[in-house]
Coordinates of C-alpha atoms and ligand atoms in Angstrom, one line a residue:
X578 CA -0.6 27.7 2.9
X579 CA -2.5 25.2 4.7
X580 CA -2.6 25.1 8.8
X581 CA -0.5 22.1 8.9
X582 CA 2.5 23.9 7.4
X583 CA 1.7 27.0 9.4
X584 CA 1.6 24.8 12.7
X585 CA 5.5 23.1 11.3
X586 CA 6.7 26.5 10.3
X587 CA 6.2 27.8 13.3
X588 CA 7.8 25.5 15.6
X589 CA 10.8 25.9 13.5
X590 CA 10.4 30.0 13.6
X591 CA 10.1 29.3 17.6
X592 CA 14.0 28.0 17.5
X593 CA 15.0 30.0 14.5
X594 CA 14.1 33.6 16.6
X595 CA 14.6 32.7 20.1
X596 CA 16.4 35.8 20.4
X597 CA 13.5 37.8 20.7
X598 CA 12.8 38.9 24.3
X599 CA 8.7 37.9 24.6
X600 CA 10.5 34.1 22.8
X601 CA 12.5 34.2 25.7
X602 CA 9.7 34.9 28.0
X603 CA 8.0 32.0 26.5
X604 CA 10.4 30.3 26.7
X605 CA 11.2 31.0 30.3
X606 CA 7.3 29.7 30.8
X607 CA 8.1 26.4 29.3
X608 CA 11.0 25.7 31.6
X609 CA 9.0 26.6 34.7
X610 CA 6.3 24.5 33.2
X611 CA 8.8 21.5 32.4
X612 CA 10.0 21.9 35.6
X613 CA 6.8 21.4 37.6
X614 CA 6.3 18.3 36.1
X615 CA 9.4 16.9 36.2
X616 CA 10.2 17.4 32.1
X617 CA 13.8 17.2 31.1
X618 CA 15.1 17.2 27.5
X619 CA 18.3 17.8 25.8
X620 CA 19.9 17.5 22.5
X621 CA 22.8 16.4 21.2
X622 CA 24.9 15.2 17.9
X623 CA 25.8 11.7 18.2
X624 CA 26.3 8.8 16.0
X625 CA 25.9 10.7 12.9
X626 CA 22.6 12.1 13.8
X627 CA 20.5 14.4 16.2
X628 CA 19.4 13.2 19.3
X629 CA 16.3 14.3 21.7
X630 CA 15.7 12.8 24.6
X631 CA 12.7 13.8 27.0
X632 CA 12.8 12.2 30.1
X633 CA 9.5 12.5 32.6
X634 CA 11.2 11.9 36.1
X635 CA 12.2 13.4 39.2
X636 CA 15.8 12.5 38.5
X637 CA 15.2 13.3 35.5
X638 CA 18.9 15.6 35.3
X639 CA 20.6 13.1 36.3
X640 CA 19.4 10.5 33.7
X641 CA 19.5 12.4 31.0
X642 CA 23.5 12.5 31.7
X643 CA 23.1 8.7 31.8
X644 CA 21.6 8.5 28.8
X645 CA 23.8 10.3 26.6
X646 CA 27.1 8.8 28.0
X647 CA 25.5 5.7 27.4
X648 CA 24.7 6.4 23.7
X649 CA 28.6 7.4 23.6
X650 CA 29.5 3.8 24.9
X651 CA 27.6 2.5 22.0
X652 CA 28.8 5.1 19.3
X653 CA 32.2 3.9 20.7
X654 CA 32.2 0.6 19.9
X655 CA 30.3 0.5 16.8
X656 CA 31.3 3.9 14.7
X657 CA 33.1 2.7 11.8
X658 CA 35.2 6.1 11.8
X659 CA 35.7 6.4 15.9
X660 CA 39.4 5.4 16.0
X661 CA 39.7 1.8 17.9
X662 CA 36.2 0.9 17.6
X663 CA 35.4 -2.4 17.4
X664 CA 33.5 -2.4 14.1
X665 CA 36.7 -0.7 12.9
X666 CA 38.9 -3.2 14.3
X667 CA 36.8 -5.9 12.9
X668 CA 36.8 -4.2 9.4
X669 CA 40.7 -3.9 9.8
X670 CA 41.3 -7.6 10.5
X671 CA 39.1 -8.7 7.8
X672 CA 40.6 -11.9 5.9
X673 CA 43.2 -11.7 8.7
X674 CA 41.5 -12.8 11.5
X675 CA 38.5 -13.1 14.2
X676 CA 38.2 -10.2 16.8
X677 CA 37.1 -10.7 20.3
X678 CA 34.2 -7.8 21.2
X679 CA 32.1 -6.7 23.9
X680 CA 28.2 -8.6 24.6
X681 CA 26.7 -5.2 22.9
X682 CA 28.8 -5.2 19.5
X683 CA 28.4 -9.7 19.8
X684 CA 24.7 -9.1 20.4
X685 CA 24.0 -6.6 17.3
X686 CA 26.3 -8.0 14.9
X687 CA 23.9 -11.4 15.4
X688 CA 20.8 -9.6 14.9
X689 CA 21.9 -7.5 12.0
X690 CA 22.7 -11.2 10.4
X691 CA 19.5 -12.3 11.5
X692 CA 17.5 -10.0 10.0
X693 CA 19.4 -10.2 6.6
X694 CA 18.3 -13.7 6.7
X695 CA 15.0 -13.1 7.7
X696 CA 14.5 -10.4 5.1
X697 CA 16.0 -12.4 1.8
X698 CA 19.1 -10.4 2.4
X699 CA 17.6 -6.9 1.5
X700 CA 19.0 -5.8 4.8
X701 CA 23.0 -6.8 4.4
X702 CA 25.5 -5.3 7.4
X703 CA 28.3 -6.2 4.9
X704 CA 27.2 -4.1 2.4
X705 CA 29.8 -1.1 3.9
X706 CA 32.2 -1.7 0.6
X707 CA 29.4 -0.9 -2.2
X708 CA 28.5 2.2 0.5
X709 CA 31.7 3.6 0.5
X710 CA 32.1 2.9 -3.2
X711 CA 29.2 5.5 -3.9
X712 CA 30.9 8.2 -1.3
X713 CA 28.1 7.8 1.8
X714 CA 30.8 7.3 4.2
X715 CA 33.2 10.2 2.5
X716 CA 32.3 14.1 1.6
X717 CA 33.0 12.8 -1.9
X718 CA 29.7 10.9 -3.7
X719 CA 30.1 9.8 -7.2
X720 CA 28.1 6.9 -9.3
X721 CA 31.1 4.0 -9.6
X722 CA 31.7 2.4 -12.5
X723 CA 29.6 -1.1 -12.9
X724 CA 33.0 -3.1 -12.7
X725 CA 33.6 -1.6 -9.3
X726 CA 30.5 -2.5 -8.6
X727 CA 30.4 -5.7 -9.6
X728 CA 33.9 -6.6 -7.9
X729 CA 32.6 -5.4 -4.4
X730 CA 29.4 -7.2 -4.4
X731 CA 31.8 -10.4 -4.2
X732 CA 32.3 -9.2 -0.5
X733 CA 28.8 -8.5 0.5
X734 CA 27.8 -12.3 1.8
X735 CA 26.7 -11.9 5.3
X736 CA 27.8 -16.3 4.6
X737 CA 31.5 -14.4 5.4
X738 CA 30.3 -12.7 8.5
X739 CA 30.8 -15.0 11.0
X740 CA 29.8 -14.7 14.7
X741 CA 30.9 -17.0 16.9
X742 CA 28.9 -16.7 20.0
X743 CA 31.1 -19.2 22.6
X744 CA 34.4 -17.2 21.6
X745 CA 32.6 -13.5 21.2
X746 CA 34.4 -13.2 18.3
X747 CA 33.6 -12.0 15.3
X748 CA 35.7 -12.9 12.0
X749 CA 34.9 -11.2 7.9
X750 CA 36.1 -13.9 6.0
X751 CA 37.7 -12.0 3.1
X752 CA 39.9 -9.5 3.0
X753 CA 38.5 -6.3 1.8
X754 CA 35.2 -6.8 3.8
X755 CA 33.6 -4.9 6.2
X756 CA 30.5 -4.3 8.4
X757 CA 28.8 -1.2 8.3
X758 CA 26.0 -0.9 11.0
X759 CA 24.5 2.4 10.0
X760 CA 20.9 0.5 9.3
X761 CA 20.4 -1.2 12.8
X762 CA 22.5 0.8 15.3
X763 CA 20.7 3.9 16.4
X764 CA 17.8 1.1 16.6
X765 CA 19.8 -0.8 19.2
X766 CA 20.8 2.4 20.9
X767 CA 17.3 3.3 21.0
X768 CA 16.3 -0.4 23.1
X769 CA 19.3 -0.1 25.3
X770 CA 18.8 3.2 26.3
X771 CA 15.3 2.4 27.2
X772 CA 15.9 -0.7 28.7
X773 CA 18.5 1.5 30.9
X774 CA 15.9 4.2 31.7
X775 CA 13.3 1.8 32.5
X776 CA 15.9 0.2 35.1
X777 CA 16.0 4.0 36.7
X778 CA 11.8 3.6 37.1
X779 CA 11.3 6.2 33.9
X780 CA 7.6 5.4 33.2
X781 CA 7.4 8.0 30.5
X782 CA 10.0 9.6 27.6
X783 CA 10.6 9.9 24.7
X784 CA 13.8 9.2 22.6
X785 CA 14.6 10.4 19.3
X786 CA 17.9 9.5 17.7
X787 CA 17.6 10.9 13.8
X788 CA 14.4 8.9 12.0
X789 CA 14.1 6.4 15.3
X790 CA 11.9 7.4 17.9
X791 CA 11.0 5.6 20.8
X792 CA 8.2 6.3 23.2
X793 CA 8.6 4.7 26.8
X794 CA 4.7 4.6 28.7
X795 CA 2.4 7.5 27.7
X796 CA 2.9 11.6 28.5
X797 CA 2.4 12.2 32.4
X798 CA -0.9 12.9 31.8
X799 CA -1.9 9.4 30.4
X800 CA -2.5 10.8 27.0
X801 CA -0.8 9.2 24.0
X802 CA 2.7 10.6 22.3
X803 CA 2.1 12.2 19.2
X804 CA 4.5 11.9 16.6
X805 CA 4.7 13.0 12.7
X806 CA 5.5 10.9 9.5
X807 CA 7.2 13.4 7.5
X808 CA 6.2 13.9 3.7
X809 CA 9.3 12.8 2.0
X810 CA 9.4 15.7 -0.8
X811 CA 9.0 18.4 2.3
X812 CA 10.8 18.8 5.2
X813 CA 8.2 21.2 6.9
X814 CA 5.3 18.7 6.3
X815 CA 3.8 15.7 7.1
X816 CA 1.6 12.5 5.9
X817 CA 0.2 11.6 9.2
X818 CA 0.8 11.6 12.9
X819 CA 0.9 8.6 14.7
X820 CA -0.6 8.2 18.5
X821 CA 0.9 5.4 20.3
X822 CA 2.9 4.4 23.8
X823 CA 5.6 2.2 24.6
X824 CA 6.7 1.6 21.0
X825 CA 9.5 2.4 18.6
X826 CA 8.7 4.0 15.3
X827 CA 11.4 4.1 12.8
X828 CA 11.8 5.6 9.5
X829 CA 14.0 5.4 6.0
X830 CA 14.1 7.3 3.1
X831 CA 16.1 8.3 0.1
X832 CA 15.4 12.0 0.9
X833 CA 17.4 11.7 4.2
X834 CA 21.0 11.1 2.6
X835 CA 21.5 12.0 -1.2
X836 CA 23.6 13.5 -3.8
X837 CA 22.9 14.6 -7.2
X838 CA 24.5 13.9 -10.3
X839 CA 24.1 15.2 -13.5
X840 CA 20.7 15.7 -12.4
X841 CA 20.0 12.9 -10.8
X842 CA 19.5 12.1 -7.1
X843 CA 20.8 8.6 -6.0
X844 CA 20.4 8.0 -2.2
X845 CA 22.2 5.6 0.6
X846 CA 19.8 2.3 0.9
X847 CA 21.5 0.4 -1.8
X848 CA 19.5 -3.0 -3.1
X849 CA 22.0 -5.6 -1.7
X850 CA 21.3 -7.4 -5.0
X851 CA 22.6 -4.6 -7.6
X852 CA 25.1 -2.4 -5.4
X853 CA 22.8 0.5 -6.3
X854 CA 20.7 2.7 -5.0
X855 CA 17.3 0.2 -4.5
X856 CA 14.6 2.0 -6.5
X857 CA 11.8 0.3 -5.2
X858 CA 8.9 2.5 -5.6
X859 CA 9.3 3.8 -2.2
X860 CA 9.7 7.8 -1.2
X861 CA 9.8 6.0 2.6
X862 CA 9.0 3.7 5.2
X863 CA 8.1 4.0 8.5
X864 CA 8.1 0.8 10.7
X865 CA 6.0 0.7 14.0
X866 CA 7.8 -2.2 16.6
X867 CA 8.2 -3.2 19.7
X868 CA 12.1 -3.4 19.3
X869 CA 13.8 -0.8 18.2
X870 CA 16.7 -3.0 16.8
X871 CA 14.0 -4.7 14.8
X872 CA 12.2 -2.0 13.8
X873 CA 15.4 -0.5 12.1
X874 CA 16.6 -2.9 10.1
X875 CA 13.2 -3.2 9.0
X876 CA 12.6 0.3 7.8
X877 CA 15.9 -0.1 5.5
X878 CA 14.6 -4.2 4.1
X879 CA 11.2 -3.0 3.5
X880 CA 12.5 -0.2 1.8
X881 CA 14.5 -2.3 -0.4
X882 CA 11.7 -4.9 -1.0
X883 CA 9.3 -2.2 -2.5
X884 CA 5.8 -2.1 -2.1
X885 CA 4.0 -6.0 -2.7
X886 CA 7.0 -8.1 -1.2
X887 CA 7.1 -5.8 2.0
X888 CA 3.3 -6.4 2.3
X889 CA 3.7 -10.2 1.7
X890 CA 6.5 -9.9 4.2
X891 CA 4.2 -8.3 6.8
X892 CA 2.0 -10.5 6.0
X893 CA 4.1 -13.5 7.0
X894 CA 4.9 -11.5 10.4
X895 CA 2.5 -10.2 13.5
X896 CA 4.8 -8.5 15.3
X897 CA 5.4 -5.1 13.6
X898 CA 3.2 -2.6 11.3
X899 CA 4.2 -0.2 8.8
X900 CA 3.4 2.6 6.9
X901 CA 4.8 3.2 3.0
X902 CA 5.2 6.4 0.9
X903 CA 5.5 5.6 -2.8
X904 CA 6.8 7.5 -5.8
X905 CA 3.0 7.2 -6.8
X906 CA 1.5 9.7 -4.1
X907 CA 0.2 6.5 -2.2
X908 CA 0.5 6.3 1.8
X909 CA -0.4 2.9 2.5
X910 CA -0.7 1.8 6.1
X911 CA -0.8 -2.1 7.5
X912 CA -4.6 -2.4 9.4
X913 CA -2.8 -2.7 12.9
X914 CA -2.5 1.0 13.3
X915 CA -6.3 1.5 12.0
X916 CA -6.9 3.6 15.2
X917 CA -3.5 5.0 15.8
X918 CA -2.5 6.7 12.4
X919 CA -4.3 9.7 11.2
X920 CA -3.7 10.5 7.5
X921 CA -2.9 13.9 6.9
X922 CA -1.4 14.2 3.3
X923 CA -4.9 14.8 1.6
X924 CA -3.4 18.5 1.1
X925 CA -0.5 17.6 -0.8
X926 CA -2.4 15.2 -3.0
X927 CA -1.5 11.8 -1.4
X928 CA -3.8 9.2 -1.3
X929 CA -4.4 6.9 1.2
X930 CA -5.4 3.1 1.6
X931 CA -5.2 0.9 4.6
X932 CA -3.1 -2.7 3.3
X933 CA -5.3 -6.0 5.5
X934 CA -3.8 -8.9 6.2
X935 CA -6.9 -11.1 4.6
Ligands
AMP112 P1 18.6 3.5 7.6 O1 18.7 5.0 7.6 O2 18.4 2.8 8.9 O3 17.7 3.0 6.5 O4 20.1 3.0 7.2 C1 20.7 3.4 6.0 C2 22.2 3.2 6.2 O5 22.5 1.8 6.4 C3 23.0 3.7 5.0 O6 23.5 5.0 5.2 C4 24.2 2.7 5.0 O7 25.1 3.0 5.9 C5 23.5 1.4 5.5 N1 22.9 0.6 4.4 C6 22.6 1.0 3.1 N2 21.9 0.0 2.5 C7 21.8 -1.0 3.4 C8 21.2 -2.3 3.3 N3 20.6 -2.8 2.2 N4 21.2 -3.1 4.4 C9 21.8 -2.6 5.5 N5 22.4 -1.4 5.7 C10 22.4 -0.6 4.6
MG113 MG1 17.4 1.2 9.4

């Protein structure tokens, strides 16, 4: 077993036999420690996913309370299960009529059909019906039958979303569609709740919410956050670790939501442009931004793309970078993070190549 697995096997023996008095001892040290300089974390299970948030700051109690009620306000409005949500209520009044909403759900419904048109439509908010179709949304996954899926991509058009900016409403223009924000909203979480901490004078955290992280300044100490890109076919490894401050770095995959049947695995980023699971070459992509919101819907379109088009895509753009894991044992990383990713997959017999713009 290589040191790399030992070093991810034992953090996860660390929470698997805290029990243990000398853990707890050690345990008690870290606490002391975190509290002398002002290191507060908690986690917690919201929207669909587990959520980490360290906050460096003498309040730092105090705002993490803020933090987490404020990622309920979000999960709120934009679950599509939460009873009364507004993504529900806009889902229920679709062909019926426009729903008024609140500056957040306005504000991320716009961006989510902004970056469908930005990415060819390989990111699609609308999709929700062919989702649900394959189970992702139920305990139940199945593979529909092609006529099902064929009928529901007539409801896909993010043309029928319509946002209407001066009213705050938001209308789905056919009855049977509905919005499904499971691709961008932990993103937007991510930027509001760092917007929020910043507000406070938090000059260093980090936030994890599932696969998007988001790193506000650098570690007390001035030193870069560290952070792994897991190895899609193993959970307790890694490809590469990323150094970086005051970024967002999201990641999506078909290992993180499957189901098998009769032997095979089909996964929950559906190609907008066959209602199926897109089978792009891709094991994963991790997406390096600025915006969180951005960098999510991002991870899911260059996932669909594949490969070439997401590194024509990048090409076209300077504000993001990227770094793929194909079906091929390739890790393939876009020149701007040169100095800031360190492959690590040599092990595991992944290659590596650095994608230029030139
Ligand atoms: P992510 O984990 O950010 O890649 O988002 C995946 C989730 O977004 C899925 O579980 C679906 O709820 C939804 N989704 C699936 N395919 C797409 C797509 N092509 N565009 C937008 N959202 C999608
Ligand atoms: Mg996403």
């Amino acid at each position: 077993m290589n040191l790399k697995k030992l070093i991810a096997l034992g953090l996860a023996g660390c929470f698997l036999f805290s029990g243990c008095a000398e853990q707890r001892a050690v345990a008690q040290q870290m606490l002391e420690n975190s509290k002398q300089e002002n290191r507060y974390e908690s986690t917690s299970f919201a929207m669909d996913t587990i959520m980490t948030f360290t906050i460096i700051h003498e309040d730092g109690e105090e705002l993490l309370i803020d933090a987490e009620q404020e990622v309920r306000r979000l999960e709120n409005l934009l679950s599509v299960t939460i009873d009364n949500s507004e993504v529900k209520q806009i889902n229920e009044n679709a062909g019926n009529e426009p729903v008024r909403v609140s500056a957040d759900t306005l504000a991320l419904l716009q961006a989510g059909k902004e970056m469908g048109a930005a990415t060819g439509n390989a990111f699609d908010i609308a999709i929700s019906p062919v989702v649900k179709a394959w189970g992702f949304t139920e305990e139940e996954h199945s593979v529909p039958a092609q006529e099902t899926i064929d009928a529901l991509l007539t409801l896909t058009s993010l043309d029928d979303v319509t946002v209407d900016v001066e009213n705050s409403t938001v209308y789905l223009e056919k009855e049977g569609m509905a919005v499904d924000l499971g691709g961008i909203a932990k993103g937007y979480a991510s930027d509001k709740l760092a917007e929020l901490l910043k507000g406070k004078g938090v000059e260093s955290a980090l936030l994890s919410l599932g696969g998007n992280i988001c790193a506000i300044g650098t570690k007390p100490d001035g030193s870069l956050w560290k952070t792994a890109v897991q190895n899609p076919l193993d959970a307790n490894d890694y490809v590469g670790l990323l150094e970086v401050s005051d970024i967002c770095i999201v990641t999506s995959g078909g290992y993180q939501r499957y189901f098998e049947q009769n032997g095979k695995q089909y996964h929950h980023i559906i190609d907008p442009a066959t209602g199926w699971p897109a089978e792009s070459g891709l094991l994963s992509v991790t997406i390096v931004c600025e915006s969180g919101t951005k960098a999510d819907a991002l991870s899911t379109a260059l996932f669909v793309m594949g490969l070439d088009d997401a590194l024509k895509y990048w090409k076209t753009q300077n504000d993001f970078d990227a770094i793929f894991v194909t079906t091929d044992g390739e890790v393939v990383a876009t020149e701007g993070l040169k100095d800031s990713f360190q492959f690590e997959g040599q092990d595991n017999d992944f290659t590596y190549r650095l994608a230029e713009r030139g």
